[in-house]
Amino acid sequence: MKIDTKDILNSILDSLSRIDYIKPENVPDIDLYMDQVTTFMNAELSSSKRYQEDKILTKTMINNYAKNHLLPPPVKKKYSREHMLLLIFIYYFKNILSIGDIQALLEPITEKYFKSQEGFDLTNLYNEVFRLEKGQIEVLKENIRQNWETAQGTFADAPQEDQEFLKQFSFICLLSFDVYLKKQVIEKLIDELPKKGK
């Protein structure tokens, strides 16, 4: 069976165009119990699931985040809007960073901006970051197109029946190397963050 890699590329690029984030105005402005938090997050982020049965967020995950100081503890078993914003950051970070790295990254944010009374809070921070990331989608799509074109030029000397698979393998390797390098940069930046107590 012949795989149409151009169709695969177009499908990937189309899916990137549909990526959205939870807008702050959609995050409930009332405190929620754990079940309400998981229901909200699972509904809002369901389009990011790879498989239908995947869980976005579970009670166990939330409890572990609080236990590992990634998330301030709930107040009377209720989670605020700011808890929700932190959970969204954690959701995205957990796919590429260790719990320790997420803690190092979020701890200063949480200490300064969680329940901030100074006019600049987690909502402002969340809005700014996701506004920037939204603008990166077109840049990312162009980079993916270029990687796909590069991969299409590989393995010209391989057996004809293997070329399509090997080109796809090459494309995956290029994308993986990009992720690997960016992860290295992120980890280096986290290692350079000021340490608590210093």
Phi, psi and omega in degrees: 000127182275129177268130177272097185294331177296321176295321178297314179301312180299322178296317179297313182295321176298319181293326177294325179294336181269356181296132179224174176230167179282115180288140183307325180292344177272346178282126182306139181266021176236156179288142185239149171281163184310312181299322179292323178297309182295321178297314180299309183296317180296324179287314185289329184251014184298331181291346180269358180286140176283315179240147183305323184279353179299145177257134177283312185207134178239167177301319180299316179300312182298316179299320178294321178297318178292318180297325180269012176063029172275338186222129175300150180295152178292159177258117183052044178065019179241144181251132182276174175303320180292325173302317182297317180297318177297321178298325178293315176301314180301318181304314181287319181292325189296342179284342183230345185240154176285163177303318180298318178293319179296318179299313180299325181283318186272336184303311179295326178296312182297315181300321185270325191246350177286122182060034181291139178254009187264012177092334176247118186228190181299328179296315177300315181298312180301313180301314183296313182296313183286335173296317178296315183294324179300323179290346182275348185298316180294321177298315180296318179299319179294319178298319179295318177301316180296317177298321179297315179299317178299315181296328180293340179268005182266164172058035178296335182267357181287160176306139185308317184291345181258349188300316183299313179297317182293326175294320177293320176300317179298318178298314178298318179298317178299314179296319180295320179296321177300313179297317180302312181297317180294324177296320177299318179295316180300314180297321178297316178297319178295320178297335180272353179297146176301135180275147179300134178088002180249000000 
